[in-house]
Amino acid sequence: MRVGIGGPVGSGKTALTEKLCKAMRDDYSVAVVTNDIYTREDADALIRMQALSSDRVVGVETGGCPHTAIREDASLNLRAIADLNARIPNLDIVFIESGGDNLAATFSPDLADVTIYVISVCQGEEIPRKGGPGIARSDLLVINKTDLAPYVGVDLDVMNGDAGRMRGSRPFVFADMKRGEGVGEIVRFLKQTGGL
């Protein structure tokens, strides 16, 4: 199963990827492909956090707009996944973390079987109602950094109502990756959705 994790810069994509790897690596064969414009920063961070061993983490340098590498021309990511599959047979899950982008980023269906879109309460309580494909059409929306809501003047009830209206029957989760809140719910979603 290939899981695309997208969202704006600073929303908590790498923290989510770390928590998911640590929560699932004992039961499943897991690998990660990260996307950064000019560095391997997120891949290196995941290795430092000991989310997975370094042979299971590949950093892709997109050299331009991050959304191009996950949507219009996913060849860099597809090659990285093929390389991982060749080196590590029988992978169960590959997390593909997009570089930070805007609210219009989406994953090509050729690249991701399941998509998770991450936003942060720090971006403002109006973010869910602004919409965009990630918010409205991802398989799961994660509203992260809930612990910071009182400090940035965000009403989580407003975000809850707006997310519900924008997503219809599609699920969303409030989370705090720093404390691991919401991780269990996200793992259950992935197991159910991916048939794991």
PDB file of C-alpha atoms in Angstrom:
ATOM      1  CA  MET A   1       0.000   0.000   0.000  1.00  0.00           C
ATOM      2  CA  ARG A   2       1.342   3.426  -0.949  1.00  0.00           C
ATOM      3  CA  VAL A   3       0.209   6.239   1.340  1.00  0.00           C
ATOM      4  CA  GLY A   4       0.632   9.831   0.185  1.00  0.00           C
ATOM      5  CA  ILE A   5       1.066  12.389   2.970  1.00  0.00           C
ATOM      6  CA  GLY A   6       0.636  15.984   1.809  1.00  0.00           C
ATOM      7  CA  GLY A   7       0.055  19.411   3.309  1.00  0.00           C
ATOM      8  CA  PRO A   8       1.480  22.903   3.679  1.00  0.00           C
ATOM      9  CA  VAL A   9       4.948  23.654   5.046  1.00  0.00           C
ATOM     10  CA  GLY A  10       5.014  23.285   8.825  1.00  0.00           C
ATOM     11  CA  SER A  11       1.759  21.358   9.144  1.00  0.00           C
ATOM     12  CA  GLY A  12       3.446  18.304  10.674  1.00  0.00           C
ATOM     13  CA  LYS A  13       3.875  15.877   7.767  1.00  0.00           C
ATOM     14  CA  THR A  14       7.277  14.639   8.932  1.00  0.00           C
ATOM     15  CA  ALA A  15       6.083  14.283  12.531  1.00  0.00           C
ATOM     16  CA  LEU A  16       3.097  12.256  11.288  1.00  0.00           C
ATOM     17  CA  THR A  17       5.332  10.096   9.096  1.00  0.00           C
ATOM     18  CA  GLU A  18       7.625   9.438  12.070  1.00  0.00           C
ATOM     19  CA  LYS A  19       4.737   8.463  14.356  1.00  0.00           C
ATOM     20  CA  LEU A  20       3.150   6.189  11.727  1.00  0.00           C
ATOM     21  CA  CYS A  21       6.458   4.422  11.052  1.00  0.00           C
ATOM     22  CA  LYS A  22       7.049   3.811  14.746  1.00  0.00           C
ATOM     23  CA  ALA A  23       3.463   2.631  15.277  1.00  0.00           C
ATOM     24  CA  MET A  24       3.449   0.211  12.323  1.00  0.00           C
ATOM     25  CA  ARG A  25       7.037  -1.000  11.807  1.00  0.00           C
ATOM     26  CA  ASP A  26       6.786  -3.931  14.236  1.00  0.00           C
ATOM     27  CA  ASP A  27       3.776  -5.423  12.436  1.00  0.00           C
ATOM     28  CA  TYR A  28       4.458  -4.414   8.827  1.00  0.00           C
ATOM     29  CA  SER A  29       7.380  -3.957   6.465  1.00  0.00           C
ATOM     30  CA  VAL A  30       7.499  -0.162   6.098  1.00  0.00           C
ATOM     31  CA  ALA A  31       9.519   2.282   3.984  1.00  0.00           C
ATOM     32  CA  VAL A  32       9.394   6.019   3.276  1.00  0.00           C
ATOM     33  CA  VAL A  33      10.057   8.307   0.327  1.00  0.00           C
ATOM     34  CA  THR A  34      10.351  11.999   1.209  1.00  0.00           C
ATOM     35  CA  ASN A  35      10.257  14.942  -1.182  1.00  0.00           C
ATOM     36  CA  ASP A  36      12.220  18.159  -0.689  1.00  0.00           C
ATOM     37  CA  ILE A  37      13.121  20.755  -3.284  1.00  0.00           C
ATOM     38  CA  TYR A  38      16.914  20.903  -2.870  1.00  0.00           C
ATOM     39  CA  THR A  39      17.803  18.759   0.148  1.00  0.00           C
ATOM     40  CA  ARG A  40      17.151  15.447   1.891  1.00  0.00           C
ATOM     41  CA  GLU A  41      16.168  17.277   5.081  1.00  0.00           C
ATOM     42  CA  ASP A  42      12.999  15.298   5.836  1.00  0.00           C
ATOM     43  CA  ALA A  43      14.637  11.942   5.045  1.00  0.00           C
ATOM     44  CA  ASP A  44      17.583  12.814   7.282  1.00  0.00           C
ATOM     45  CA  ALA A  45      15.206  13.941  10.049  1.00  0.00           C
ATOM     46  CA  LEU A  46      13.314  10.628   9.949  1.00  0.00           C
ATOM     47  CA  ILE A  47      16.593   8.723  10.226  1.00  0.00           C
ATOM     48  CA  ARG A  48      17.705  10.917  13.170  1.00  0.00           C
ATOM     49  CA  MET A  49      14.329  10.314  14.855  1.00  0.00           C
ATOM     50  CA  GLN A  50      14.909   6.569  14.342  1.00  0.00           C
ATOM     51  CA  ALA A  51      11.559   6.208  12.592  1.00  0.00           C
ATOM     52  CA  LEU A  52      13.144   3.540  10.365  1.00  0.00           C
ATOM     53  CA  SER A  53      16.632   2.349   9.488  1.00  0.00           C
ATOM     54  CA  SER A  54      18.389   4.396   6.817  1.00  0.00           C
ATOM     55  CA  ASP A  55      18.008   1.672   4.171  1.00  0.00           C
ATOM     56  CA  ARG A  56      14.220   2.122   4.390  1.00  0.00           C
ATOM     57  CA  VAL A  57      14.189   5.906   3.896  1.00  0.00           C
ATOM     58  CA  VAL A  58      14.815   7.539   0.517  1.00  0.00           C
ATOM     59  CA  GLY A  59      14.983  11.293   0.019  1.00  0.00           C
ATOM     60  CA  VAL A  60      13.972  12.633  -3.385  1.00  0.00           C
ATOM     61  CA  GLU A  61      15.173  16.092  -4.418  1.00  0.00           C
ATOM     62  CA  THR A  62      12.466  17.465  -6.696  1.00  0.00           C
ATOM     63  CA  GLY A  63      14.393  20.531  -7.881  1.00  0.00           C
ATOM     64  CA  GLY A  64      11.176  22.513  -8.294  1.00  0.00           C
ATOM     65  CA  CYS A  65       7.546  22.685  -7.268  1.00  0.00           C
ATOM     66  CA  PRO A  66       6.880  19.815  -4.866  1.00  0.00           C
ATOM     67  CA  HIS A  67       3.413  19.119  -6.253  1.00  0.00           C
ATOM     68  CA  THR A  68       4.819  18.329  -9.707  1.00  0.00           C
ATOM     69  CA  ALA A  69       6.736  15.324  -8.310  1.00  0.00           C
ATOM     70  CA  ILE A  70       3.606  13.858  -6.714  1.00  0.00           C
ATOM     71  CA  ARG A  71       1.060  14.681  -9.394  1.00  0.00           C
ATOM     72  CA  GLU A  72       2.059  15.725 -12.923  1.00  0.00           C
ATOM     73  CA  ASP A  73       5.340  13.799 -13.166  1.00  0.00           C
ATOM     74  CA  ALA A  74       5.644  11.248 -10.381  1.00  0.00           C
ATOM     75  CA  SER A  75       8.547   9.439 -12.088  1.00  0.00           C
ATOM     76  CA  LEU A  76      11.140  10.410  -9.419  1.00  0.00           C
ATOM     77  CA  ASN A  77       8.935   8.974  -6.697  1.00  0.00           C
ATOM     78  CA  LEU A  78       7.974   5.906  -8.705  1.00  0.00           C
ATOM     79  CA  ARG A  79      11.681   5.171  -9.328  1.00  0.00           C
ATOM     80  CA  ALA A  80      12.441   5.570  -5.621  1.00  0.00           C
ATOM     81  CA  ILE A  81       9.624   3.149  -4.749  1.00  0.00           C
ATOM     82  CA  ALA A  82      10.827   0.659  -7.371  1.00  0.00           C
ATOM     83  CA  ASP A  83      14.327   0.862  -5.871  1.00  0.00           C
ATOM     84  CA  LEU A  84      12.954   0.245  -2.374  1.00  0.00           C
ATOM     85  CA  ASN A  85      10.917  -2.727  -3.613  1.00  0.00           C
ATOM     86  CA  ALA A  86      14.001  -4.195  -5.309  1.00  0.00           C
ATOM     87  CA  ARG A  87      16.097  -3.855  -2.144  1.00  0.00           C
ATOM     88  CA  ILE A  88      13.389  -4.771   0.364  1.00  0.00           C
ATOM     89  CA  PRO A  89      11.057  -7.438  -1.022  1.00  0.00           C
ATOM     90  CA  ASN A  90       7.528  -7.730   0.348  1.00  0.00           C
ATOM     91  CA  LEU A  91       7.083  -4.157   1.534  1.00  0.00           C
ATOM     92  CA  ASP A  92       3.636  -3.709   3.048  1.00  0.00           C
ATOM     93  CA  ILE A  93       3.533   0.086   3.275  1.00  0.00           C
ATOM     94  CA  VAL A  94       5.433   2.904   1.589  1.00  0.00           C
ATOM     95  CA  PHE A  95       4.736   6.367   2.959  1.00  0.00           C
ATOM     96  CA  ILE A  96       5.322   9.112   0.374  1.00  0.00           C
ATOM     97  CA  GLU A  97       5.761  12.459   2.090  1.00  0.00           C
ATOM     98  CA  SER A  98       5.266  15.419  -0.206  1.00  0.00           C
ATOM     99  CA  GLY A  99       7.318  18.548   0.084  1.00  0.00           C
ATOM    100  CA  GLY A 100       5.395  21.353   1.774  1.00  0.00           C
ATOM    101  CA  ASP A 101       2.991  22.915  -0.672  1.00  0.00           C
ATOM    102  CA  ASN A 102      -0.219  24.867  -0.915  1.00  0.00           C
ATOM    103  CA  LEU A 103      -3.843  23.797  -0.485  1.00  0.00           C
ATOM    104  CA  ALA A 104      -4.058  22.647  -4.123  1.00  0.00           C
ATOM    105  CA  ALA A 105      -1.573  19.759  -3.878  1.00  0.00           C
ATOM    106  CA  THR A 106      -2.868  16.275  -4.688  1.00  0.00           C
ATOM    107  CA  PHE A 107      -1.267  12.907  -5.374  1.00  0.00           C
ATOM    108  CA  SER A 108      -1.442  11.115  -8.704  1.00  0.00           C
ATOM    109  CA  PRO A 109      -3.509   7.928  -8.390  1.00  0.00           C
ATOM    110  CA  ASP A 110      -0.549   6.189 -10.069  1.00  0.00           C
ATOM    111  CA  LEU A 111       1.586   7.115  -7.057  1.00  0.00           C
ATOM    112  CA  ALA A 112      -0.640   6.820  -3.966  1.00  0.00           C
ATOM    113  CA  ASP A 113      -3.340   4.297  -3.096  1.00  0.00           C
ATOM    114  CA  VAL A 114      -4.438   6.282  -0.043  1.00  0.00           C
ATOM    115  CA  THR A 115      -3.946   9.998   0.647  1.00  0.00           C
ATOM    116  CA  ILE A 116      -3.649  11.822   3.950  1.00  0.00           C
ATOM    117  CA  TYR A 117      -3.689  15.615   3.984  1.00  0.00           C
ATOM    118  CA  VAL A 118      -2.275  17.424   7.032  1.00  0.00           C
ATOM    119  CA  ILE A 119      -3.135  20.960   8.104  1.00  0.00           C
ATOM    120  CA  SER A 120      -2.199  22.800  11.286  1.00  0.00           C
ATOM    121  CA  VAL A 121      -4.396  24.870  13.580  1.00  0.00           C
ATOM    122  CA  CYS A 122      -1.585  27.451  13.425  1.00  0.00           C
ATOM    123  CA  GLN A 123      -2.632  28.211   9.848  1.00  0.00           C
ATOM    124  CA  GLY A 124      -5.944  29.581  11.165  1.00  0.00           C
ATOM    125  CA  GLU A 125      -9.370  28.186  11.924  1.00  0.00           C
ATOM    126  CA  GLU A 126     -10.582  29.141   8.432  1.00  0.00           C
ATOM    127  CA  ILE A 127      -8.267  26.668   6.672  1.00  0.00           C
ATOM    128  CA  PRO A 128     -10.821  23.814   6.420  1.00  0.00           C
ATOM    129  CA  ARG A 129     -13.452  26.071   4.850  1.00  0.00           C
ATOM    130  CA  LYS A 130     -10.954  27.440   2.311  1.00  0.00           C
ATOM    131  CA  GLY A 131     -11.087  23.981   0.798  1.00  0.00           C
ATOM    132  CA  GLY A 132      -8.851  22.732  -1.952  1.00  0.00           C
ATOM    133  CA  PRO A 133      -8.430  19.169  -3.156  1.00  0.00           C
ATOM    134  CA  GLY A 134      -6.354  18.022  -0.179  1.00  0.00           C
ATOM    135  CA  ILE A 135      -8.908  19.233   2.336  1.00  0.00           C
ATOM    136  CA  ALA A 136     -12.002  18.186   0.406  1.00  0.00           C
ATOM    137  CA  ARG A 137     -10.929  14.985  -1.356  1.00  0.00           C
ATOM    138  CA  SER A 138      -8.079  13.306   0.535  1.00  0.00           C
ATOM    139  CA  ASP A 139      -8.960   9.948   2.036  1.00  0.00           C
ATOM    140  CA  LEU A 140      -8.193  11.332   5.501  1.00  0.00           C
ATOM    141  CA  LEU A 141      -7.728  14.908   6.715  1.00  0.00           C
ATOM    142  CA  VAL A 142      -5.520  15.387   9.779  1.00  0.00           C
ATOM    143  CA  ILE A 143      -5.969  18.657  11.681  1.00  0.00           C
ATOM    144  CA  ASN A 144      -2.713  18.791  13.614  1.00  0.00           C
ATOM    145  CA  LYS A 145      -1.205  20.801  16.480  1.00  0.00           C
ATOM    146  CA  THR A 146      -4.459  21.012  18.434  1.00  0.00           C
ATOM    147  CA  ASP A 147      -2.438  21.745  21.574  1.00  0.00           C
ATOM    148  CA  LEU A 148      -1.571  25.155  20.113  1.00  0.00           C
ATOM    149  CA  ALA A 149      -5.185  26.225  19.449  1.00  0.00           C
ATOM    150  CA  PRO A 150      -5.511  28.439  22.553  1.00  0.00           C
ATOM    151  CA  TYR A 151      -2.239  30.197  21.753  1.00  0.00           C
ATOM    152  CA  VAL A 152      -3.185  31.112  18.190  1.00  0.00           C
ATOM    153  CA  GLY A 153      -6.820  32.002  18.906  1.00  0.00           C
ATOM    154  CA  VAL A 154      -8.370  29.056  17.074  1.00  0.00           C
ATOM    155  CA  ASP A 155     -11.751  27.572  17.977  1.00  0.00           C
ATOM    156  CA  LEU A 156     -11.560  23.812  17.358  1.00  0.00           C
ATOM    157  CA  ASP A 157     -15.374  23.583  17.282  1.00  0.00           C
ATOM    158  CA  VAL A 158     -15.409  25.964  14.304  1.00  0.00           C
ATOM    159  CA  MET A 159     -12.749  23.882  12.556  1.00  0.00           C
ATOM    160  CA  ASN A 160     -14.717  20.713  13.315  1.00  0.00           C
ATOM    161  CA  GLY A 161     -17.903  22.129  11.764  1.00  0.00           C
ATOM    162  CA  ASP A 162     -16.114  23.512   8.714  1.00  0.00           C
ATOM    163  CA  ALA A 163     -14.162  20.292   8.130  1.00  0.00           C
ATOM    164  CA  GLY A 164     -17.393  18.299   8.351  1.00  0.00           C
ATOM    165  CA  ARG A 165     -19.106  20.547   5.799  1.00  0.00           C
ATOM    166  CA  MET A 166     -16.153  20.532   3.385  1.00  0.00           C
ATOM    167  CA  ARG A 167     -15.549  16.777   3.580  1.00  0.00           C
ATOM    168  CA  GLY A 168     -19.059  15.374   3.687  1.00  0.00           C
ATOM    169  CA  SER A 169     -18.737  11.686   4.561  1.00  0.00           C
ATOM    170  CA  ARG A 170     -14.928  11.630   4.302  1.00  0.00           C
ATOM    171  CA  PRO A 171     -13.192  11.211   7.673  1.00  0.00           C
ATOM    172  CA  PHE A 172     -11.004  13.703   9.505  1.00  0.00           C
ATOM    173  CA  VAL A 173      -9.013  13.510  12.726  1.00  0.00           C
ATOM    174  CA  PHE A 174      -7.870  16.105  15.236  1.00  0.00           C
ATOM    175  CA  ALA A 175      -4.302  15.337  16.281  1.00  0.00           C
ATOM    176  CA  ASP A 176      -1.285  16.470  18.234  1.00  0.00           C
ATOM    177  CA  MET A 177       1.720  14.684  16.758  1.00  0.00           C
ATOM    178  CA  LYS A 178       4.062  16.088  19.391  1.00  0.00           C
ATOM    179  CA  ARG A 179       2.185  14.078  22.029  1.00  0.00           C
ATOM    180  CA  GLY A 180       1.086  11.276  19.697  1.00  0.00           C
ATOM    181  CA  GLU A 181      -2.610  12.105  20.024  1.00  0.00           C
ATOM    182  CA  GLY A 182      -4.638  10.834  17.074  1.00  0.00           C
ATOM    183  CA  VAL A 183      -1.973   8.403  15.856  1.00  0.00           C
ATOM    184  CA  GLY A 184      -3.952   5.321  16.901  1.00  0.00           C
ATOM    185  CA  GLU A 185      -6.999   6.544  15.011  1.00  0.00           C
ATOM    186  CA  ILE A 186      -4.922   7.192  11.886  1.00  0.00           C
ATOM    187  CA  VAL A 187      -3.319   3.732  12.096  1.00  0.00           C
ATOM    188  CA  ARG A 188      -6.775   2.137  12.424  1.00  0.00           C
ATOM    189  CA  PHE A 189      -7.927   4.096   9.378  1.00  0.00           C
ATOM    190  CA  LEU A 190      -4.939   2.862   7.344  1.00  0.00           C
ATOM    191  CA  LYS A 191      -5.459  -0.748   8.408  1.00  0.00           C
ATOM    192  CA  GLN A 192      -9.140  -0.610   7.507  1.00  0.00           C
ATOM    193  CA  THR A 193      -8.703   1.313   4.257  1.00  0.00           C
ATOM    194  CA  GLY A 194      -5.687  -0.691   3.109  1.00  0.00           C
ATOM    195  CA  GLY A 195      -7.019  -4.071   4.168  1.00  0.00           C
ATOM    196  CA  LEU A 196      -3.960  -4.689   6.348  1.00  0.00           C
TER     197      LEU A 196
END
